[in-house]
Amino acid sequence: IEVFHSLHCLNMIRKEIYRDYYADLISMRPFWKIHIEHCLEALRQNIMCTSDLTPLGLEWVNGIMPVFEQPHTCRDFERLRAWAGK
């Protein structure tokens, strides 16, 4: 299921950002860069494919600022995870 691949990729990028903490990954360095590039491309495609159409509001706070706290209608992730585990 693609959502699990996307979460995996997000975790790989997180580990790259905090690579000093994940020093054990240095041994995977040649593969790691290719993996991160793959993950960035996979996430880009996923974002473009799913295209969240929730309006992004604006408010004035010393200039125009986006309001990211818009309500979303989400899928029940725990239910999806339980279904995938069957």
Coordinates of C-alpha atoms in Angstrom, one line a residue:
I1 CA 0.0 0.0 0.0
E2 CA 1.5 3.3 -1.1
V3 CA 0.9 5.1 2.1
F4 CA 3.3 2.8 3.9
H5 CA 6.0 3.5 1.3
S6 CA 5.4 7.2 1.7
L7 CA 5.8 7.0 5.4
H8 CA 9.0 4.9 5.0
C9 CA 10.4 7.6 2.6
L10 CA 9.5 10.4 5.0
N11 CA 11.4 8.5 7.8
M12 CA 14.4 8.1 5.5
I13 CA 14.5 11.8 4.8
R14 CA 14.1 12.5 8.6
K15 CA 17.1 10.2 9.2
E16 CA 19.1 12.1 6.6
I17 CA 18.4 15.4 8.3
Y18 CA 19.5 13.9 11.6
R19 CA 22.3 11.9 10.1
D20 CA 24.7 12.6 13.0
Y21 CA 22.3 10.7 15.3
Y22 CA 22.0 7.8 12.7
A23 CA 25.8 7.3 12.2
D24 CA 25.3 3.6 11.5
L25 CA 23.8 4.6 8.2
I26 CA 27.1 6.0 7.0
S27 CA 28.1 2.5 5.8
M28 CA 25.1 2.6 3.4
R29 CA 26.2 6.0 2.0
P30 CA 26.5 5.1 -1.7
F31 CA 23.0 3.4 -1.6
W32 CA 21.6 6.0 0.8
K33 CA 21.9 9.0 -1.6
I34 CA 20.1 7.0 -4.3
H35 CA 17.4 5.9 -1.8
I36 CA 16.8 9.5 -0.6
E37 CA 16.6 10.7 -4.2
H38 CA 14.1 8.0 -4.9
C39 CA 12.1 8.9 -1.8
L40 CA 12.0 12.6 -2.7
E41 CA 10.7 11.7 -6.2
A42 CA 8.1 9.3 -4.9
L43 CA 6.8 11.8 -2.4
R44 CA 6.7 14.5 -5.1
Q45 CA 4.6 12.2 -7.3
N46 CA 2.4 11.2 -4.4
I47 CA 1.7 14.9 -3.5
M48 CA 1.0 15.8 -7.1
C49 CA -1.2 12.7 -7.6
T50 CA -3.4 13.2 -4.5
S51 CA -3.5 17.0 -4.9
D52 CA -5.1 18.1 -1.6
L53 CA -7.6 20.8 -2.7
T54 CA -8.2 22.2 0.8
P55 CA -8.2 26.0 0.5
L56 CA -5.2 27.6 2.3
G57 CA -6.4 30.7 4.1
L58 CA -4.4 33.9 4.7
E59 CA -4.3 36.2 7.7
W60 CA -2.5 39.4 8.4
V61 CA 0.3 39.1 11.0
N62 CA 2.9 41.8 10.2
G63 CA 2.2 40.8 6.6
I64 CA 0.2 38.1 4.9
M65 CA 0.8 34.7 6.4
P66 CA -0.8 31.4 5.4
V67 CA -3.1 29.7 7.8
F68 CA -2.2 26.0 7.8
E69 CA -4.8 24.8 10.4
Q70 CA -7.5 24.2 7.9
P71 CA -9.9 21.2 8.6
H72 CA -9.3 18.2 6.5
T73 CA -11.4 15.1 5.9
C74 CA -9.0 12.2 6.5
R75 CA -9.1 8.5 6.1
D76 CA -9.1 6.3 9.2
F77 CA -5.4 5.4 9.2
E78 CA -5.7 2.9 12.1
R79 CA -8.5 1.1 10.3
L80 CA -6.4 1.0 7.1
R81 CA -3.4 -0.3 9.1
A82 CA -5.5 -3.0 10.6
W83 CA -6.9 -4.0 7.2
A84 CA -3.4 -4.1 5.7
G85 CA -2.2 -6.4 8.5
K86 CA -4.8 -9.0 7.7

